[in-house]
PDB file of C-alpha atoms and ligand atoms in Angstrom:
ATOM      1  CA  MET A   1     -89.895 -12.361 -43.803  1.00 50.00           C
ATOM      2  CA  SER A   2     -89.175  -8.849 -45.045  1.00 57.00           C
ATOM      3  CA  GLU A   3     -85.668  -7.659 -45.753  1.00 58.00           C
ATOM      4  CA  HIS A   4     -85.751  -5.645 -42.544  1.00 64.00           C
ATOM      5  CA  ASP A   5     -86.341  -8.805 -40.499  1.00 83.00           C
ATOM      6  CA  THR A   6     -83.240 -10.485 -41.862  1.00 93.00           C
ATOM      7  CA  PRO A   7     -80.689 -10.388 -39.050  1.00 95.00           C
ATOM      8  CA  ALA A   8     -77.646  -8.242 -39.821  1.00 97.00           C
ATOM      9  CA  VAL A   9     -75.513 -10.951 -38.252  1.00 97.00           C
ATOM     10  CA  ALA A  10     -76.571 -14.442 -37.264  1.00 97.00           C
ATOM     11  CA  ALA A  11     -74.074 -16.821 -35.711  1.00 97.00           C
ATOM     12  CA  TYR A  12     -75.122 -20.358 -34.888  1.00 96.00           C
ATOM     13  CA  GLN A  13     -72.837 -22.563 -32.848  1.00 97.00           C
ATOM     14  CA  VAL A  14     -69.736 -21.050 -34.434  1.00 97.00           C
ATOM     15  CA  VAL A  15     -66.601 -23.063 -33.719  1.00 97.00           C
ATOM     16  CA  LYS A  16     -63.043 -21.900 -34.384  1.00 98.00           C
ATOM     17  CA  ARG A  17     -59.900 -23.856 -33.673  1.00 98.00           C
ATOM     18  CA  PHE A  18     -56.270 -22.784 -33.719  1.00 97.00           C
ATOM     19  CA  HIS A  19     -53.776 -25.643 -33.871  1.00 96.00           C
ATOM     20  CA  GLY A  20     -56.445 -28.087 -32.776  1.00 93.00           C
ATOM     21  CA  GLN A  21     -57.421 -26.015 -29.779  1.00 97.00           C
ATOM     22  CA  GLU A  22     -61.038 -24.888 -29.683  1.00 97.00           C
ATOM     23  CA  ILE A  23     -61.085 -21.111 -29.208  1.00 98.00           C
ATOM     24  CA  LEU A  24     -64.733 -20.492 -30.124  1.00 98.00           C
ATOM     25  CA  LYS A  25     -66.832 -23.264 -28.653  1.00 98.00           C
ATOM     26  CA  GLY A  26     -70.236 -22.682 -30.228  1.00 97.00           C
ATOM     27  CA  VAL A  27     -70.952 -18.972 -30.385  1.00 98.00           C
ATOM     28  CA  ASP A  28     -74.600 -17.998 -30.862  1.00 97.00           C
ATOM     29  CA  LEU A  29     -75.469 -14.381 -31.539  1.00 97.00           C
ATOM     30  CA  GLN A  30     -78.132 -12.667 -33.611  1.00 97.00           C
ATOM     31  CA  ILE A  31     -78.032  -8.961 -34.292  1.00 97.00           C
ATOM     32  CA  ARG A  32     -80.877  -7.050 -35.914  1.00 96.00           C
ATOM     33  CA  GLN A  33     -80.443  -4.359 -38.541  1.00 96.00           C
ATOM     34  CA  GLY A  34     -79.697  -1.036 -36.905  1.00 97.00           C
ATOM     35  CA  GLU A  35     -78.799  -2.650 -33.613  1.00 97.00           C
ATOM     36  CA  VAL A  36     -75.699  -1.819 -31.588  1.00 98.00           C
ATOM     37  CA  ALA A  37     -74.375  -4.957 -29.944  1.00 98.00           C
ATOM     38  CA  CYS A  38     -71.606  -4.551 -27.398  1.00 98.00           C
ATOM     39  CA  LEU A  39     -69.421  -7.546 -26.740  1.00 98.00           C
ATOM     40  CA  ILE A  40     -67.689  -7.670 -23.390  1.00 98.00           C
ATOM     41  CA  GLY A  41     -65.630 -10.316 -21.670  1.00 97.00           C
ATOM     42  CA  PRO A  42     -62.213 -11.186 -20.297  1.00 97.00           C
ATOM     43  CA  SER A  43     -59.068 -10.999 -22.374  1.00 97.00           C
ATOM     44  CA  GLY A  44     -58.513 -14.200 -24.321  1.00 97.00           C
ATOM     45  CA  SER A  45     -62.193 -15.184 -24.325  1.00 98.00           C
ATOM     46  CA  GLY A  46     -62.388 -15.056 -28.135  1.00 98.00           C
ATOM     47  CA  LYS A  47     -63.970 -11.653 -28.814  1.00 98.00           C
ATOM     48  CA  SER A  48     -61.489 -10.570 -31.510  1.00 98.00           C
ATOM     49  CA  THR A  49     -61.534 -14.017 -33.085  1.00 98.00           C
ATOM     50  CA  PHE A  50     -65.309 -13.893 -33.308  1.00 98.00           C
ATOM     51  CA  LEU A  51     -65.240 -10.434 -34.943  1.00 97.00           C
ATOM     52  CA  ARG A  52     -62.681 -11.703 -37.440  1.00 96.00           C
ATOM     53  CA  CYS A  53     -64.934 -14.655 -38.222  1.00 97.00           C
ATOM     54  CA  ILE A  54     -67.816 -12.299 -39.004  1.00 97.00           C
ATOM     55  CA  ASN A  55     -65.903 -10.784 -41.920  1.00 93.00           C
ATOM     56  CA  HIS A  56     -64.220 -14.078 -42.767  1.00 94.00           C
ATOM     57  CA  LEU A  57     -60.726 -12.925 -41.874  1.00 93.00           C
ATOM     58  CA  GLU A  58     -60.824 -16.224 -40.004  1.00 95.00           C
ATOM     59  CA  LYS A  59     -62.521 -19.306 -41.414  1.00 94.00           C
ATOM     60  CA  ILE A  60     -64.882 -21.030 -39.050  1.00 94.00           C
ATOM     61  CA  ASP A  61     -64.512 -24.740 -38.337  1.00 94.00           C
ATOM     62  CA  GLY A  62     -68.093 -25.414 -37.378  1.00 93.00           C
ATOM     63  CA  GLY A  63     -71.534 -23.884 -37.141  1.00 94.00           C
ATOM     64  CA  ALA A  64     -72.801 -21.198 -39.489  1.00 93.00           C
ATOM     65  CA  LEU A  65     -72.398 -17.471 -39.834  1.00 96.00           C
ATOM     66  CA  TYR A  66     -74.747 -15.289 -41.857  1.00 96.00           C
ATOM     67  CA  VAL A  67     -74.235 -11.612 -42.651  1.00 96.00           C
ATOM     68  CA  GLY A  68     -77.261  -9.842 -44.099  1.00 94.00           C
ATOM     69  CA  GLY A  69     -78.907 -13.207 -44.589  1.00 93.00           C
ATOM     70  CA  GLU A  70     -76.073 -14.603 -46.687  1.00 91.00           C
ATOM     71  CA  LEU A  71     -73.723 -17.325 -45.556  1.00 92.00           C
ATOM     72  CA  MET A  72     -70.375 -15.636 -44.947  1.00 91.00           C
ATOM     73  CA  GLY A  73     -67.565 -17.012 -47.062  1.00 89.00           C
ATOM     74  CA  TYR A  74     -69.366 -20.104 -48.298  1.00 89.00           C
ATOM     75  CA  ARG A  75     -71.966 -21.261 -50.760  1.00 88.00           C
ATOM     76  CA  ARG A  76     -74.256 -24.090 -49.828  1.00 86.00           C
ATOM     77  CA  VAL A  77     -74.977 -26.623 -52.535  1.00 89.00           C
ATOM     78  CA  GLY A  78     -77.233 -29.389 -51.249  1.00 90.00           C
ATOM     79  CA  ASP A  79     -75.725 -30.292 -47.904  1.00 86.00           C
ATOM     80  CA  LYS A  80     -72.179 -29.339 -48.911  1.00 88.00           C
ATOM     81  CA  LEU A  81     -70.411 -26.042 -48.289  1.00 84.00           C
ATOM     82  CA  TYR A  82     -67.978 -24.598 -50.783  1.00 87.00           C
ATOM     83  CA  GLU A  83     -65.751 -21.696 -49.876  1.00 88.00           C
ATOM     84  CA  LEU A  84     -66.312 -18.649 -52.055  1.00 91.00           C
ATOM     85  CA  LYS A  85     -63.566 -17.395 -54.327  1.00 92.00           C
ATOM     86  CA  GLU A  86     -61.317 -14.676 -52.936  1.00 90.00           C
ATOM     87  CA  ALA A  87     -62.947 -12.013 -55.138  1.00 89.00           C
ATOM     88  CA  GLU A  88     -66.428 -12.942 -53.915  1.00 90.00           C
ATOM     89  CA  ILE A  89     -65.253 -12.890 -50.319  1.00 91.00           C
ATOM     90  CA  ALA A  90     -63.624  -9.503 -50.913  1.00 89.00           C
ATOM     91  CA  ARG A  91     -66.887  -8.160 -52.330  1.00 87.00           C
ATOM     92  CA  LYS A  92     -68.796  -9.282 -49.239  1.00 89.00           C
ATOM     93  CA  ARG A  93     -66.115  -8.023 -46.918  1.00 91.00           C
ATOM     94  CA  ALA A  94     -66.234  -4.613 -48.583  1.00 90.00           C
ATOM     95  CA  GLY A  95     -69.682  -4.121 -47.064  1.00 93.00           C
ATOM     96  CA  ILE A  96     -68.342  -4.623 -43.544  1.00 97.00           C
ATOM     97  CA  GLY A  97     -66.266  -1.870 -41.986  1.00 96.00           C
ATOM     98  CA  MET A  98     -63.708  -2.815 -39.375  1.00 96.00           C
ATOM     99  CA  VAL A  99     -61.956  -0.579 -36.885  1.00 97.00           C
ATOM    100  CA  PHE A 100     -59.172  -2.042 -34.776  1.00 94.00           C
ATOM    101  CA  GLN A 101     -57.516  -1.102 -31.536  1.00 92.00           C
ATOM    102  CA  ARG A 102     -54.469   0.064 -33.499  1.00 88.00           C
ATOM    103  CA  PHE A 103     -55.398   2.568 -36.132  1.00 78.00           C
ATOM    104  CA  ASN A 104     -53.672   0.842 -39.076  1.00 88.00           C
ATOM    105  CA  LEU A 105     -53.590   3.966 -41.227  1.00 96.00           C
ATOM    106  CA  PHE A 106     -51.182   4.176 -44.153  1.00 97.00           C
ATOM    107  CA  GLY A 107     -48.388   6.293 -42.717  1.00 97.00           C
ATOM    108  CA  HIS A 108     -47.263   7.737 -46.046  1.00 97.00           C
ATOM    109  CA  MET A 109     -50.753   8.996 -46.936  1.00 98.00           C
ATOM    110  CA  THR A 110     -52.639  12.017 -45.635  1.00 98.00           C
ATOM    111  CA  ALA A 111     -55.908  11.611 -43.767  1.00 98.00           C
ATOM    112  CA  LEU A 112     -57.860  12.321 -46.954  1.00 98.00           C
ATOM    113  CA  GLU A 113     -55.735   9.953 -49.046  1.00 98.00           C
ATOM    114  CA  ASN A 114     -56.277   7.229 -46.456  1.00 98.00           C
ATOM    115  CA  VAL A 115     -60.031   7.705 -46.739  1.00 98.00           C
ATOM    116  CA  ILE A 116     -60.226   7.697 -50.558  1.00 98.00           C
ATOM    117  CA  GLU A 117     -57.841   4.783 -51.111  1.00 97.00           C
ATOM    118  CA  ALA A 118     -60.261   1.864 -50.797  1.00 95.00           C
ATOM    119  CA  PRO A 119     -63.212   3.456 -52.625  1.00 96.00           C
ATOM    120  CA  MET A 120     -60.939   4.233 -55.568  1.00 97.00           C
ATOM    121  CA  ARG A 121     -59.107   0.904 -55.607  1.00 94.00           C
ATOM    122  CA  VAL A 122     -61.909  -1.470 -54.667  1.00 91.00           C
ATOM    123  CA  ARG A 123     -65.086   0.321 -55.689  1.00 89.00           C
ATOM    124  CA  LYS A 124     -63.486   2.086 -58.672  1.00 94.00           C
ATOM    125  CA  VAL A 125     -64.941   5.426 -57.578  1.00 96.00           C
ATOM    126  CA  PRO A 126     -63.459   8.256 -59.705  1.00 98.00           C
ATOM    127  CA  ARG A 127     -60.903  10.342 -57.806  1.00 97.00           C
ATOM    128  CA  GLY A 128     -62.953  13.566 -57.845  1.00 98.00           C
ATOM    129  CA  GLU A 129     -66.000  11.858 -56.424  1.00 98.00           C
ATOM    130  CA  ALA A 130     -63.910   9.966 -53.849  1.00 98.00           C
ATOM    131  CA  LEU A 131     -62.343  13.254 -52.722  1.00 98.00           C
ATOM    132  CA  ASP A 132     -65.744  14.919 -52.313  1.00 98.00           C
ATOM    133  CA  GLN A 133     -67.022  11.940 -50.315  1.00 98.00           C
ATOM    134  CA  GLY A 134     -63.828  11.744 -48.294  1.00 98.00           C
ATOM    135  CA  LYS A 135     -64.060  15.390 -47.259  1.00 98.00           C
ATOM    136  CA  ILE A 136     -67.664  14.902 -46.144  1.00 98.00           C
ATOM    137  CA  LEU A 137     -66.676  11.844 -44.099  1.00 98.00           C
ATOM    138  CA  LEU A 138     -63.746  13.585 -42.459  1.00 98.00           C
ATOM    139  CA  GLU A 139     -66.007  16.502 -41.627  1.00 98.00           C
ATOM    140  CA  ARG A 140     -68.464  14.044 -40.086  1.00 97.00           C
ATOM    141  CA  VAL A 141     -65.759  12.770 -37.714  1.00 97.00           C
ATOM    142  CA  GLY A 142     -64.735  16.334 -36.900  1.00 97.00           C
ATOM    143  CA  LEU A 143     -61.544  16.472 -38.941  1.00 98.00           C
ATOM    144  CA  SER A 144     -62.308  18.826 -41.822  1.00 97.00           C
ATOM    145  CA  HIS A 145     -59.370  20.982 -40.643  1.00 98.00           C
ATOM    146  CA  ARG A 146     -56.902  18.051 -40.842  1.00 98.00           C
ATOM    147  CA  LEU A 147     -57.527  16.682 -44.346  1.00 98.00           C
ATOM    148  CA  ASN A 148     -53.904  16.928 -45.402  1.00 98.00           C
ATOM    149  CA  ALA A 149     -52.265  15.849 -42.167  1.00 98.00           C
ATOM    150  CA  TYR A 150     -50.224  12.660 -42.056  1.00 98.00           C
ATOM    151  CA  PRO A 151     -51.016  10.096 -39.340  1.00 97.00           C
ATOM    152  CA  SER A 152     -47.824  10.969 -37.453  1.00 97.00           C
ATOM    153  CA  GLN A 153     -49.100  14.547 -37.166  1.00 98.00           C
ATOM    154  CA  LEU A 154     -52.387  13.447 -35.625  1.00 97.00           C
ATOM    155  CA  SER A 155     -53.271  12.421 -32.077  1.00 96.00           C
ATOM    156  CA  GLY A 156     -54.366   8.862 -31.426  1.00 96.00           C
ATOM    157  CA  GLY A 157     -57.978   9.978 -31.169  1.00 97.00           C
ATOM    158  CA  GLN A 158     -57.735  11.823 -34.485  1.00 97.00           C
ATOM    159  CA  GLN A 159     -56.112   8.816 -36.133  1.00 97.00           C
ATOM    160  CA  GLN A 160     -58.874   6.564 -34.887  1.00 97.00           C
ATOM    161  CA  ARG A 161     -61.470   8.974 -36.257  1.00 97.00           C
ATOM    162  CA  VAL A 162     -59.714   8.868 -39.638  1.00 98.00           C
ATOM    163  CA  ALA A 163     -59.845   5.071 -39.414  1.00 97.00           C
ATOM    164  CA  ILE A 164     -63.598   5.264 -38.826  1.00 98.00           C
ATOM    165  CA  ALA A 165     -64.033   7.646 -41.781  1.00 98.00           C
ATOM    166  CA  ARG A 166     -61.955   5.300 -43.911  1.00 97.00           C
ATOM    167  CA  ALA A 167     -64.184   2.355 -43.014  1.00 97.00           C
ATOM    168  CA  LEU A 168     -67.316   4.412 -43.719  1.00 97.00           C
ATOM    169  CA  ALA A 169     -65.982   5.355 -47.152  1.00 97.00           C
ATOM    170  CA  MET A 170     -66.807   1.850 -48.331  1.00 96.00           C
ATOM    171  CA  LYS A 171     -70.471   2.487 -47.465  1.00 96.00           C
ATOM    172  CA  PRO A 172     -70.660  -0.499 -45.126  1.00 97.00           C
ATOM    173  CA  THR A 173     -73.947  -1.902 -43.880  1.00 96.00           C
ATOM    174  CA  LEU A 174     -72.234  -3.273 -40.788  1.00 98.00           C
ATOM    175  CA  MET A 175     -69.407  -1.869 -38.677  1.00 98.00           C
ATOM    176  CA  LEU A 176     -67.201  -3.986 -36.442  1.00 98.00           C
ATOM    177  CA  PHE A 177     -65.159  -2.266 -33.733  1.00 98.00           C
ATOM    178  CA  ASP A 178     -62.476  -4.152 -31.844  1.00 98.00           C
ATOM    179  CA  GLU A 179     -61.606  -2.210 -28.686  1.00 97.00           C
ATOM    180  CA  PRO A 180     -61.385   1.039 -30.670  1.00 96.00           C
ATOM    181  CA  THR A 181     -60.442   3.134 -27.657  1.00 96.00           C
ATOM    182  CA  SER A 182     -58.181   0.754 -25.741  1.00 95.00           C
ATOM    183  CA  ALA A 183     -54.955   2.147 -27.168  1.00 94.00           C
ATOM    184  CA  LEU A 184     -55.913   5.775 -26.554  1.00 95.00           C
ATOM    185  CA  ASP A 185     -54.874   8.124 -23.814  1.00 94.00           C
ATOM    186  CA  PRO A 186     -57.880   8.554 -21.511  1.00 94.00           C
ATOM    187  CA  GLU A 187     -58.516  12.145 -22.562  1.00 95.00           C
ATOM    188  CA  LEU A 188     -58.909  11.051 -26.217  1.00 95.00           C
ATOM    189  CA  VAL A 189     -61.407   8.252 -25.623  1.00 96.00           C
ATOM    190  CA  GLY A 190     -64.448  10.527 -25.536  1.00 96.00           C
ATOM    191  CA  GLU A 191     -64.009  12.021 -29.008  1.00 96.00           C
ATOM    192  CA  VAL A 192     -63.924   8.553 -30.579  1.00 97.00           C
ATOM    193  CA  LEU A 193     -66.913   7.315 -28.578  1.00 97.00           C
ATOM    194  CA  ASP A 194     -68.800  10.475 -29.636  1.00 97.00           C
ATOM    195  CA  VAL A 195     -68.280   9.611 -33.296  1.00 97.00           C
ATOM    196  CA  MET A 196     -69.467   6.047 -32.629  1.00 98.00           C
ATOM    197  CA  ARG A 197     -72.492   7.341 -30.739  1.00 97.00           C
ATOM    198  CA  GLY A 198     -73.343   9.523 -33.753  1.00 97.00           C
ATOM    199  CA  LEU A 199     -73.110   6.526 -36.064  1.00 97.00           C
ATOM    200  CA  ALA A 200     -75.400   4.537 -33.802  1.00 97.00           C
ATOM    201  CA  GLU A 201     -77.929   7.388 -33.791  1.00 97.00           C
ATOM    202  CA  GLU A 202     -77.904   7.375 -37.574  1.00 96.00           C
ATOM    203  CA  GLY A 203     -78.933   3.732 -37.486  1.00 97.00           C
ATOM    204  CA  MET A 204     -75.684   1.963 -38.321  1.00 98.00           C
ATOM    205  CA  THR A 205     -75.560  -1.690 -37.316  1.00 98.00           C
ATOM    206  CA  MET A 206     -72.543  -2.085 -35.066  1.00 98.00           C
ATOM    207  CA  VAL A 207     -70.773  -4.814 -33.160  1.00 98.00           C
ATOM    208  CA  VAL A 208     -68.503  -3.194 -30.604  1.00 98.00           C
ATOM    209  CA  VAL A 209     -65.973  -5.076 -28.505  1.00 98.00           C
ATOM    210  CA  THR A 210     -65.318  -2.701 -25.651  1.00 97.00           C
ATOM    211  CA  HIS A 211     -64.348  -2.252 -22.042  1.00 95.00           C
ATOM    212  CA  GLU A 212     -66.194   1.076 -21.963  1.00 95.00           C
ATOM    213  CA  MET A 213     -69.127  -0.036 -19.852  1.00 95.00           C
ATOM    214  CA  ALA A 214     -70.653   3.459 -19.784  1.00 94.00           C
ATOM    215  CA  PHE A 215     -70.726   3.434 -23.593  1.00 96.00           C
ATOM    216  CA  ALA A 216     -72.234  -0.061 -23.668  1.00 97.00           C
ATOM    217  CA  ARG A 217     -74.866   1.005 -21.163  1.00 96.00           C
ATOM    218  CA  GLU A 218     -75.784   4.197 -22.988  1.00 95.00           C
ATOM    219  CA  VAL A 219     -75.427   3.281 -26.672  1.00 96.00           C
ATOM    220  CA  GLY A 220     -75.771  -0.500 -26.756  1.00 97.00           C
ATOM    221  CA  ASP A 221     -79.108  -2.076 -27.614  1.00 97.00           C
ATOM    222  CA  CYS A 222     -77.783  -5.294 -26.197  1.00 97.00           C
ATOM    223  CA  VAL A 223     -74.711  -6.442 -24.361  1.00 98.00           C
ATOM    224  CA  ALA A 224     -73.286  -9.907 -24.826  1.00 98.00           C
ATOM    225  CA  PHE A 225     -70.862 -11.383 -22.325  1.00 98.00           C
ATOM    226  CA  MET A 226     -68.329 -13.748 -23.796  1.00 98.00           C
ATOM    227  CA  ASP A 227     -66.276 -16.092 -21.690  1.00 98.00           C
ATOM    228  CA  ASN A 228     -64.081 -19.013 -22.643  1.00 97.00           C
ATOM    229  CA  GLY A 229     -65.194 -19.093 -26.285  1.00 98.00           C
ATOM    230  CA  ALA A 230     -68.943 -18.770 -25.876  1.00 98.00           C
ATOM    231  CA  ILE A 231     -71.545 -16.092 -25.293  1.00 98.00           C
ATOM    232  CA  ILE A 232     -72.991 -17.034 -21.973  1.00 96.00           C
ATOM    233  CA  GLU A 233     -75.357 -14.129 -21.455  1.00 97.00           C
ATOM    234  CA  LYS A 234     -76.959 -11.509 -23.659  1.00 97.00           C
ATOM    235  CA  SER A 235     -79.458  -8.900 -22.574  1.00 97.00           C
ATOM    236  CA  PRO A 236     -80.344  -5.202 -22.829  1.00 97.00           C
ATOM    237  CA  PRO A 237     -77.736  -3.116 -20.998  1.00 97.00           C
ATOM    238  CA  ALA A 238     -79.978  -2.172 -18.080  1.00 95.00           C
ATOM    239  CA  GLU A 239     -80.562  -5.831 -17.312  1.00 96.00           C
ATOM    240  CA  MET A 240     -77.004  -6.902 -17.968  1.00 96.00           C
ATOM    241  CA  PHE A 241     -75.543  -4.299 -15.648  1.00 96.00           C
ATOM    242  CA  GLN A 242     -78.211  -4.377 -12.931  1.00 95.00           C
ATOM    243  CA  ARG A 243     -79.212  -8.028 -12.898  1.00 95.00           C
ATOM    244  CA  PRO A 244     -76.525 -10.171 -14.492  1.00 96.00           C
ATOM    245  CA  GLN A 245     -77.765 -13.747 -14.387  1.00 96.00           C
ATOM    246  CA  HIS A 246     -74.663 -15.864 -14.754  1.00 96.00           C
ATOM    247  CA  PRO A 247     -72.114 -16.081 -11.913  1.00 97.00           C
ATOM    248  CA  ARG A 248     -69.255 -15.525 -14.368  1.00 96.00           C
ATOM    249  CA  THR A 249     -70.931 -12.383 -15.712  1.00 97.00           C
ATOM    250  CA  ARG A 250     -71.370 -11.145 -12.161  1.00 96.00           C
ATOM    251  CA  ALA A 251     -67.738 -11.797 -11.343  1.00 96.00           C
ATOM    252  CA  PHE A 252     -66.581  -9.995 -14.492  1.00 96.00           C
ATOM    253  CA  LEU A 253     -68.819  -6.979 -13.964  1.00 96.00           C
ATOM    254  CA  ALA A 254     -67.842  -6.730 -10.316  1.00 94.00           C
ATOM    255  CA  LYS A 255     -64.314  -6.064 -11.511  1.00 93.00           C
ATOM    256  CA  HIS A 256     -65.154  -3.789 -14.445  1.00 89.00           C
ATOM    257  CA  LEU A 257     -68.059  -1.596 -13.401  1.00 81.00           C
TER     258      LEU A 257
HETATM  259  P1  LIG B 301     -60.002 -11.597 -26.941  1.00 83.27           P
HETATM  260  O1  LIG B 301     -60.151 -10.690 -28.120  1.00 83.27           O
HETATM  261  O2  LIG B 301     -61.292 -11.889 -26.238  1.00 83.27           O
HETATM  262  O3  LIG B 301     -58.969 -11.108 -25.980  1.00 83.27           O
HETATM  263  P2  LIG B 301     -58.852 -13.422 -28.865  1.00 83.27           P
HETATM  264  O4  LIG B 301     -59.942 -13.740 -29.811  1.00 83.27           O
HETATM  265  O5  LIG B 301     -57.843 -12.447 -29.287  1.00 83.27           O
HETATM  266  O6  LIG B 301     -59.494 -13.017 -27.461  1.00 83.27           O
HETATM  267  O7  LIG B 301     -58.099 -14.744 -28.477  1.00 83.27           O
HETATM  268  C1  LIG B 301     -58.744 -15.901 -28.002  1.00 83.27           C
HETATM  269  C2  LIG B 301     -57.724 -17.018 -27.908  1.00 83.27           C
HETATM  270  O8  LIG B 301     -57.360 -17.419 -29.227  1.00 83.27           O
HETATM  271  C3  LIG B 301     -56.435 -16.626 -27.209  1.00 83.27           C
HETATM  272  O9  LIG B 301     -56.047 -17.699 -26.404  1.00 83.27           O
HETATM  273  C4  LIG B 301     -55.472 -16.418 -28.337  1.00 83.27           C
HETATM  274  O10 LIG B 301     -54.170 -16.714 -27.951  1.00 83.27           O
HETATM  275  C5  LIG B 301     -55.966 -17.398 -29.378  1.00 83.27           C
HETATM  276  N1  LIG B 301     -55.667 -16.969 -30.760  1.00 83.27           N
HETATM  277  C6  LIG B 301     -56.180 -15.872 -31.382  1.00 83.27           C
HETATM  278  N2  LIG B 301     -55.715 -15.768 -32.633  1.00 83.27           N
HETATM  279  C7  LIG B 301     -54.887 -16.829 -32.826  1.00 83.27           C
HETATM  280  C8  LIG B 301     -54.102 -17.294 -33.927  1.00 83.27           C
HETATM  281  N3  LIG B 301     -54.087 -16.640 -35.099  1.00 83.27           N
HETATM  282  N4  LIG B 301     -53.373 -18.411 -33.748  1.00 83.27           N
HETATM  283  C9  LIG B 301     -53.406 -19.089 -32.581  1.00 83.27           C
HETATM  284  N5  LIG B 301     -54.116 -18.712 -31.508  1.00 83.27           N
HETATM  285  C10 LIG B 301     -54.858 -17.595 -31.619  1.00 83.27           C
HETATM  286 MG1  LIG B 302     -59.281  -8.871 -28.536  1.00 83.27          MG
END
C-alpha cells in the first residue's frame, strides 16, 4: 500500500461515552487523502463529539481511530494500548487544523498576531518567517487589508477567515470544520464557504460538519449522515441527496433540503 492509499482518517466502531451514556455507538468512517467529507445529521447526534475524537480532544472508549495511518492518541504494544504522552499527542494534533462554530480568536491580538502565534510557540518558527507566512495566509483568505485589525473590529465572516488562516499556519494535513458558518449572519456565510471551497480545490483533506447542503452537494466528495451516534449512510452527494437509502436520512433531508 503506497502512502497515498493510507486513509487520511479511518474510524472503526468508535465508541464514546459521557457519564456512562453511549454517545458514539460504533462510528465507522474512512476518508481518503484529498477528500472532502461532509458530515450532516440532527443536533445531538454526535457530530462534534466525533470531530473532537479525531484530534483526540476526546478520548475514545472503544474501537480504533487512525489519522494518516497512525493510531490517534495511543500506541499499540502487543494487544495492549497505551495512551501517548501529552507532548506526543500535541505533536500529532498540530497536524490537524480545527475551525469551530465560534471563532475563538485571541481578542487582544491582531489578525496577523493570531495567525503567527501557534507557529512561533509550537513550531518554533522565527518571528520574521512567521510574519511572512502569516501575511500570505491572510491574503489567501482575502484579508491582506486587515492584518492589524483586532477581532472586535472584524465581521463574523472575517473573523472566521482569520480562524481558518490561523489553522492553516500550522501546515495541517487535515482540516476539521465544525459548523463553521452556523454562527454567521446569512450574508457572511458565502465568503467563508468560498475560502473552504478554495482549500478543497487545492487538495486539502477536510471533514466538514455542516448544514449547508448546497456546499456539501457542490464541494463534498462524500456525505455521511450521522444519527443517534452512528453513521448510518455515506455516499457521494448526488446519491445522498437524490436517492437517500435510509428512512432516517430521507426524513432528515426532507426537512433540510
Ligand atoms: P452534535 O454536534 O451532532 O449536535 P454533540 O457531539 O455535540 O452532537 O453531542 C452529542 C451528545 O453528547 C449530546 O447529547 C451532548 O449533550 C452529549 N455531550 C457532548 N459533549 C459532552 C460532554 N463533554 N459531557 C457530557 N455530554 C456531552
Ligand atoms: Mg455540534
